[in-house]
mmCIF file of C-alpha atoms in Angstrom:
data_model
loop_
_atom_site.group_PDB
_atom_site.id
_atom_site.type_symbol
_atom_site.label_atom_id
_atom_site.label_comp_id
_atom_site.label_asym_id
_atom_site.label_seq_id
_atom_site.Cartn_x
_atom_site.Cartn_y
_atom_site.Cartn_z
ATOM 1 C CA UNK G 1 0.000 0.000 0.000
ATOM 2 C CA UNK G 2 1.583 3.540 -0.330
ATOM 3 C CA UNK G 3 -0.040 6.629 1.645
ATOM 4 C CA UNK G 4 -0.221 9.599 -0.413
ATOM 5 C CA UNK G 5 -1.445 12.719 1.568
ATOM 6 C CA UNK G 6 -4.718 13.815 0.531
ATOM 7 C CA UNK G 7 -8.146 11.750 0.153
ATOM 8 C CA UNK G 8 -11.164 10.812 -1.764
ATOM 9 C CA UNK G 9 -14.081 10.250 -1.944
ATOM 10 C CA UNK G 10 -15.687 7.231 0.379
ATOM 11 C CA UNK G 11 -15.898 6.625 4.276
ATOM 12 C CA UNK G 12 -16.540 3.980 5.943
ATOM 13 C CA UNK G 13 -16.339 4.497 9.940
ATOM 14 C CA UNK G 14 -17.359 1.114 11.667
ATOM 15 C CA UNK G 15 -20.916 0.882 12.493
ATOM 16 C CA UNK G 16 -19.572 -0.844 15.640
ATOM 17 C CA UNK G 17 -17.703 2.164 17.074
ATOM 18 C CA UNK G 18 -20.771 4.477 16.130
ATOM 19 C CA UNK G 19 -20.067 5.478 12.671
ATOM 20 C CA UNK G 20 -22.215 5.010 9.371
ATOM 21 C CA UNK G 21 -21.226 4.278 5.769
ATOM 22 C CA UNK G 22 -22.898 4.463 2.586
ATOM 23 C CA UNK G 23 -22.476 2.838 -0.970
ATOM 24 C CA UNK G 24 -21.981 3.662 -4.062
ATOM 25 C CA UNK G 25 -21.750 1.855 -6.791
ATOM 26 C CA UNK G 26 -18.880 1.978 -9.986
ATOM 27 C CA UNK G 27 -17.680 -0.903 -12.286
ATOM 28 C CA UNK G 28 -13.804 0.078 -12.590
ATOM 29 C CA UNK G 29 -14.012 -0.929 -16.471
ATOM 30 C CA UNK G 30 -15.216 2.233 -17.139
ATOM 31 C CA UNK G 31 -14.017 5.867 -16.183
ATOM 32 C CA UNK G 32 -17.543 7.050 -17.091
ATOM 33 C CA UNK G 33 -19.164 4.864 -14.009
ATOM 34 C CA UNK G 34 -15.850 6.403 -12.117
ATOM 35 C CA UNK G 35 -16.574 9.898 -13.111
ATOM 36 C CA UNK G 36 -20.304 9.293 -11.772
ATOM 37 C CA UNK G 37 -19.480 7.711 -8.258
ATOM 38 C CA UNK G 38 -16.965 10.655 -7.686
ATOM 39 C CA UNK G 39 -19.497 13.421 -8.686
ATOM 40 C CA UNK G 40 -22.513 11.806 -6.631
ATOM 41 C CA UNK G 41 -19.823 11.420 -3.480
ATOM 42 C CA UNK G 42 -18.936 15.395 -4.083
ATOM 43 C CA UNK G 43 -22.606 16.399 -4.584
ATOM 44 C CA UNK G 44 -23.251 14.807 -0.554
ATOM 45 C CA UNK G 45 -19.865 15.848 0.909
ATOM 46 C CA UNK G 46 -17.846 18.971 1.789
ATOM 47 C CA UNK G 47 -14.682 17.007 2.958
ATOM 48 C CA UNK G 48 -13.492 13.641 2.432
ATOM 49 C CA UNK G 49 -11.372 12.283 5.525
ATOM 50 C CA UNK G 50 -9.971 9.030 3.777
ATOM 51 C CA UNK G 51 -9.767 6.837 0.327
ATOM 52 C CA UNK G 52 -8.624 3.872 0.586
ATOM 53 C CA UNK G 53 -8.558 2.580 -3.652
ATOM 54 C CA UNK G 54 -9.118 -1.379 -3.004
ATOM 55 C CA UNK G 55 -10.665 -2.557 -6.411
ATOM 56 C CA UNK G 56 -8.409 -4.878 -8.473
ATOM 57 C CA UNK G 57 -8.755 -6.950 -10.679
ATOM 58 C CA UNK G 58 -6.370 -10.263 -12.178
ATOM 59 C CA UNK G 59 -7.430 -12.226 -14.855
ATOM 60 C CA UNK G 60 -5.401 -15.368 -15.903
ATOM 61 C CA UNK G 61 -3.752 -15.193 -19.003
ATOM 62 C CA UNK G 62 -5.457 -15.913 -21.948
ATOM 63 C CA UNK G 63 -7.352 -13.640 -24.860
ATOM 64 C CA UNK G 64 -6.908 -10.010 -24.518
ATOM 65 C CA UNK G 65 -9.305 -8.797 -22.507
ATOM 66 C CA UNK G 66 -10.585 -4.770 -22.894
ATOM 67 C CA UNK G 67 -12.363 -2.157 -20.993
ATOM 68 C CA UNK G 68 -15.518 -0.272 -22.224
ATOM 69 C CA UNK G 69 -13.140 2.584 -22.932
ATOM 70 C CA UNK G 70 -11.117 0.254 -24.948
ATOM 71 C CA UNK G 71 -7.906 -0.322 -22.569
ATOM 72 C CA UNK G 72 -6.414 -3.646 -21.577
ATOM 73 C CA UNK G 73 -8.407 -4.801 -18.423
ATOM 74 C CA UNK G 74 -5.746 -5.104 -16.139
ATOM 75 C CA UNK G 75 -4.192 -1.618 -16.932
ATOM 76 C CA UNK G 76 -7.885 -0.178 -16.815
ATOM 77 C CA UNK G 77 -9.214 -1.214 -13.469
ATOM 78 C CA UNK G 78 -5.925 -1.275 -11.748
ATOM 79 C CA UNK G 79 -4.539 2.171 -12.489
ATOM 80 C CA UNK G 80 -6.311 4.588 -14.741
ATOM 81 C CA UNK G 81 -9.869 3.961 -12.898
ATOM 82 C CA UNK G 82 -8.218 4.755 -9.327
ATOM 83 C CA UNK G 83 -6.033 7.812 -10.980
ATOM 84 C CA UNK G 84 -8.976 9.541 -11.757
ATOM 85 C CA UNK G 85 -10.877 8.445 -8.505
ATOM 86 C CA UNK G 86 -8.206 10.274 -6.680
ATOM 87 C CA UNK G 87 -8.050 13.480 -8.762
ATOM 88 C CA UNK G 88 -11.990 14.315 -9.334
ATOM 89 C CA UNK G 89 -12.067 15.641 -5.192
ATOM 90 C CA UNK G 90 -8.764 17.233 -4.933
ATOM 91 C CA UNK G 91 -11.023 20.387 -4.288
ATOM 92 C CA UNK G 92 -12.452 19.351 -0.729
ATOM 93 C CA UNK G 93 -9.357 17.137 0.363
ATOM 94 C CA UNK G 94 -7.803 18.613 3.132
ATOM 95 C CA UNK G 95 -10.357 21.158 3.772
ATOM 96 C CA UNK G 96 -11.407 20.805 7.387
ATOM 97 C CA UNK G 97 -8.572 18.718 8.395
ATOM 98 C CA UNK G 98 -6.065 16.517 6.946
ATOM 99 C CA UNK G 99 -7.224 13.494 4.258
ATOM 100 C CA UNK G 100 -5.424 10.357 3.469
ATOM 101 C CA UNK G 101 -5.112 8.146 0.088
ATOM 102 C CA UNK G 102 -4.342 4.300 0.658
ATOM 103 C CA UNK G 103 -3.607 2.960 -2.055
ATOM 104 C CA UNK G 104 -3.872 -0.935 -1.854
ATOM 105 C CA UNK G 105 -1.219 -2.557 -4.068
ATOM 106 C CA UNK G 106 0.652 -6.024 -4.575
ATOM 107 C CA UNK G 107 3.805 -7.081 -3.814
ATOM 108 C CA UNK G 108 5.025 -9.089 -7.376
ATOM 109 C CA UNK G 109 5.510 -5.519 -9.048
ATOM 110 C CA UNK G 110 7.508 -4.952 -12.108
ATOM 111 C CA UNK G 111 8.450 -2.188 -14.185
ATOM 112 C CA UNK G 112 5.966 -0.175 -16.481
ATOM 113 C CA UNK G 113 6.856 -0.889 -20.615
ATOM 114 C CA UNK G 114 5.730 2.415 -22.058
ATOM 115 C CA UNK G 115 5.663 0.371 -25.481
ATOM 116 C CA UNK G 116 3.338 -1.812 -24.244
ATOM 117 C CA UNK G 117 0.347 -0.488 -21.377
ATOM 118 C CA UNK G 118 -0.300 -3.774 -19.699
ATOM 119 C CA UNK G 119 -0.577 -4.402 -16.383
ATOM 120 C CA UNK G 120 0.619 -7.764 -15.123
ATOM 121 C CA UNK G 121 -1.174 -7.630 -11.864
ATOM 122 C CA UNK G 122 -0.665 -10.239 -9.442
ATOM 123 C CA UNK G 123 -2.258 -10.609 -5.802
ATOM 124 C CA UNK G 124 -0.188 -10.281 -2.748
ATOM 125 C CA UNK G 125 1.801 -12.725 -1.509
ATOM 126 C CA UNK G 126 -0.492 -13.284 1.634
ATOM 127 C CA UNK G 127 -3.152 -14.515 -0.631
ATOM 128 C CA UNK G 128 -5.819 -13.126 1.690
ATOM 129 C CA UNK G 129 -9.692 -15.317 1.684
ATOM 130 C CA UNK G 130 -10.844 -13.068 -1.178
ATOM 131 C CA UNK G 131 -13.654 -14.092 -3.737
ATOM 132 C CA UNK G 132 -10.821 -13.128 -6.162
ATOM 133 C CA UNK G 133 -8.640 -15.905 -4.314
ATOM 134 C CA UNK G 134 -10.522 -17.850 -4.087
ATOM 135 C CA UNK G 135 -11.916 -17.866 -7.809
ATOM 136 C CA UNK G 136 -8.738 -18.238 -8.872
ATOM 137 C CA UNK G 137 -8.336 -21.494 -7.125
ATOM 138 C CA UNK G 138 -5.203 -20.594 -4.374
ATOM 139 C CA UNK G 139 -5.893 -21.230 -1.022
ATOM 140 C CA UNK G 140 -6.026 -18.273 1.064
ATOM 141 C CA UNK G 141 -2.850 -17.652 3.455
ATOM 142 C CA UNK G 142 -4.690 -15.099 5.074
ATOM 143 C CA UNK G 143 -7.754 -13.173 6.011
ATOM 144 C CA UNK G 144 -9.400 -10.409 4.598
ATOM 145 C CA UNK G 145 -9.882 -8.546 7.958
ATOM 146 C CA UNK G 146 -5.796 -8.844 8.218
ATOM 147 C CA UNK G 147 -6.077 -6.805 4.936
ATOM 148 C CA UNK G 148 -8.377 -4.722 6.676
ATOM 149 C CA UNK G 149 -6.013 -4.443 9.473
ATOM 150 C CA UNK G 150 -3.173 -3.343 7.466
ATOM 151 C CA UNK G 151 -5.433 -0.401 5.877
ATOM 152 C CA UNK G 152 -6.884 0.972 9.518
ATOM 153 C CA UNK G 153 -3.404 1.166 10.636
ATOM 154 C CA UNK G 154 -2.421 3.377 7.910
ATOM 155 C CA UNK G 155 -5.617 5.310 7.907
ATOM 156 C CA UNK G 156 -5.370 6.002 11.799
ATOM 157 C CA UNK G 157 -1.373 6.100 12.393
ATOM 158 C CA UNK G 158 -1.362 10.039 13.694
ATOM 159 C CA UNK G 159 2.595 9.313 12.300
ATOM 160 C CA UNK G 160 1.572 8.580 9.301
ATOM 161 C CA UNK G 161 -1.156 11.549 8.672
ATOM 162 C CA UNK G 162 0.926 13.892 7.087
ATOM 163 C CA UNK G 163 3.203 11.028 4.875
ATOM 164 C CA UNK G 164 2.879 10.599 1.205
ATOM 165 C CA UNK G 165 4.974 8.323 -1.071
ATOM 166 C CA UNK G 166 5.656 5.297 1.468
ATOM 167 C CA UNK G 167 5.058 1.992 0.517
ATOM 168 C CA UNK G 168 4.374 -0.770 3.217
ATOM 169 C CA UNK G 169 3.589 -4.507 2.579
ATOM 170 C CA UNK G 170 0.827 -5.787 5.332
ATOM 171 C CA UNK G 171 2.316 -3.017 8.355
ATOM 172 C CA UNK G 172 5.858 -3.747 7.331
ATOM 173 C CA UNK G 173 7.307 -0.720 5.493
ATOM 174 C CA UNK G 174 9.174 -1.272 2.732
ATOM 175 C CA UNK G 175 10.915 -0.801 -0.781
ATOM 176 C CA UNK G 176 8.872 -0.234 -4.043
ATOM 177 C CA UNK G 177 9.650 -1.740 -7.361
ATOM 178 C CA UNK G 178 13.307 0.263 -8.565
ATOM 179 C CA UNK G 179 11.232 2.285 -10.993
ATOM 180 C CA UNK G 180 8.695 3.814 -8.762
ATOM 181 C CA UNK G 181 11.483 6.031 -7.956
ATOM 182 C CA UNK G 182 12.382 6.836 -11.633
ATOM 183 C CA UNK G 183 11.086 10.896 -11.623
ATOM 184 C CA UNK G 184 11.059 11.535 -14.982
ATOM 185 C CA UNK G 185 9.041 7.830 -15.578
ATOM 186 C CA UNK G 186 6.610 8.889 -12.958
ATOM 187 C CA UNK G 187 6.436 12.233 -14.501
ATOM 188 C CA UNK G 188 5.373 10.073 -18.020
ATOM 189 C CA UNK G 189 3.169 8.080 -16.425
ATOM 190 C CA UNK G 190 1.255 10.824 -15.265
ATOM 191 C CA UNK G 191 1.242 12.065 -18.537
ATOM 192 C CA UNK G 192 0.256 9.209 -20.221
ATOM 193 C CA UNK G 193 -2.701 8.543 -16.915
ATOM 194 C CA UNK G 194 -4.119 12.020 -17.931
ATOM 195 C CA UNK G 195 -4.213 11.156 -21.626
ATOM 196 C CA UNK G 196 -6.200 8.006 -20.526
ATOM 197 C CA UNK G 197 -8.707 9.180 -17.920
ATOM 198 C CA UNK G 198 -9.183 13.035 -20.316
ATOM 199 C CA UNK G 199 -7.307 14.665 -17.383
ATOM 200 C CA UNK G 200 -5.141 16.764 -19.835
ATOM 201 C CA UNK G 201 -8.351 18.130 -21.584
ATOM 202 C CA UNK G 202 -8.890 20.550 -18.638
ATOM 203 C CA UNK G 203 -11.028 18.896 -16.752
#
């Protein structure tokens, strides 16, 4: 997972300790349905204290598999779909007091082929009891609330509220993949994640 300072847009305080939570729905296939979730969550909310961009997706190999906006699968609902998640409520992050990003990511990362836009997304090495696990036919090493565990401590670390660009695997932090510290390939893949999600058209 790395924190990045700022938030977006959904909450989910446990209805156990006295919070609430609401849904909303978005298929990460398609940056129209992402578009939509993020306006409806702005239209309700003046401030968003926390993000935490779960949704993944790993498909065994096989046929190319596309998008509705026409972009490899695994590239689509793994980066460009959480991108612009993130960016649509940079206006009311930070606005009443500090927001978080957690960005929930795996642990087999490689390096980004500009050439080439796939993503070869693979699930953490924990393999935690997740329909996607499970589907997939590996038995789980782990349990989704230790996932869960591993995202609250992030979220609620008061050391970790003002920390952006840190990348931790379960509560251990670590190193990223070599080119995640690459600034002029972060600086492309920006570019290139603006291109994708309209970003660069003004909006």
């Amino acid at each position: 997972m790395a924190v990045t300072r700022s938030a977006g847009p959904r909450r989910l305080p446990a209805s156990s300790a006295g919070g609430s939570a609401s849904f909303v729905r978005a298929d990460f296939a398609s940056l129209a349905e992402v578009r939509a979730s993020a306006e409806g969550v702005l239209r309700e909310h003046d401030h968003i204290d926390a993000l935490v961009n779960n949704a993944g997706v790993s498909i065994p190999s096989g046929p190319r598999r596309e998008s509705l906006d026409g972009f490899e699968l695994h590239l689509a609902v793994n980066h460009p779909a959480p991108f612009l998640l993130t960016h649509l409520p940079l206006p009311v992050l930070g606005t009443a007091r500090p927001s978080l990003v957690v960005n929930v990511a795996s642990a087999g990362q490689s390096s980004v082929d500009f050439e080439d836009l796939t993503a070869n997304c693979l699930h953490p090495g924990t393999h935690l009891d997740t329909t996607m696990v499970r589907a997939a036919g590996i038995a789980p090493a782990g349990t989704a609330e230790e996932g869960a565990n591993a995202v609250h401590r992030l979220l609620s670390a008061e050391r970790l509220a003002h920390s952006t660009g840190r990348y931790f695997d379960g509560v251990r932090e670590t190193r990223m993949h070599p080119q995640a510290y690459d600034f002029d390939d972060r600086a492309r893949l920006r570019g290139i994640s603006e291109q994708l999600t309209a970003l660069d058209q003004g909006d």
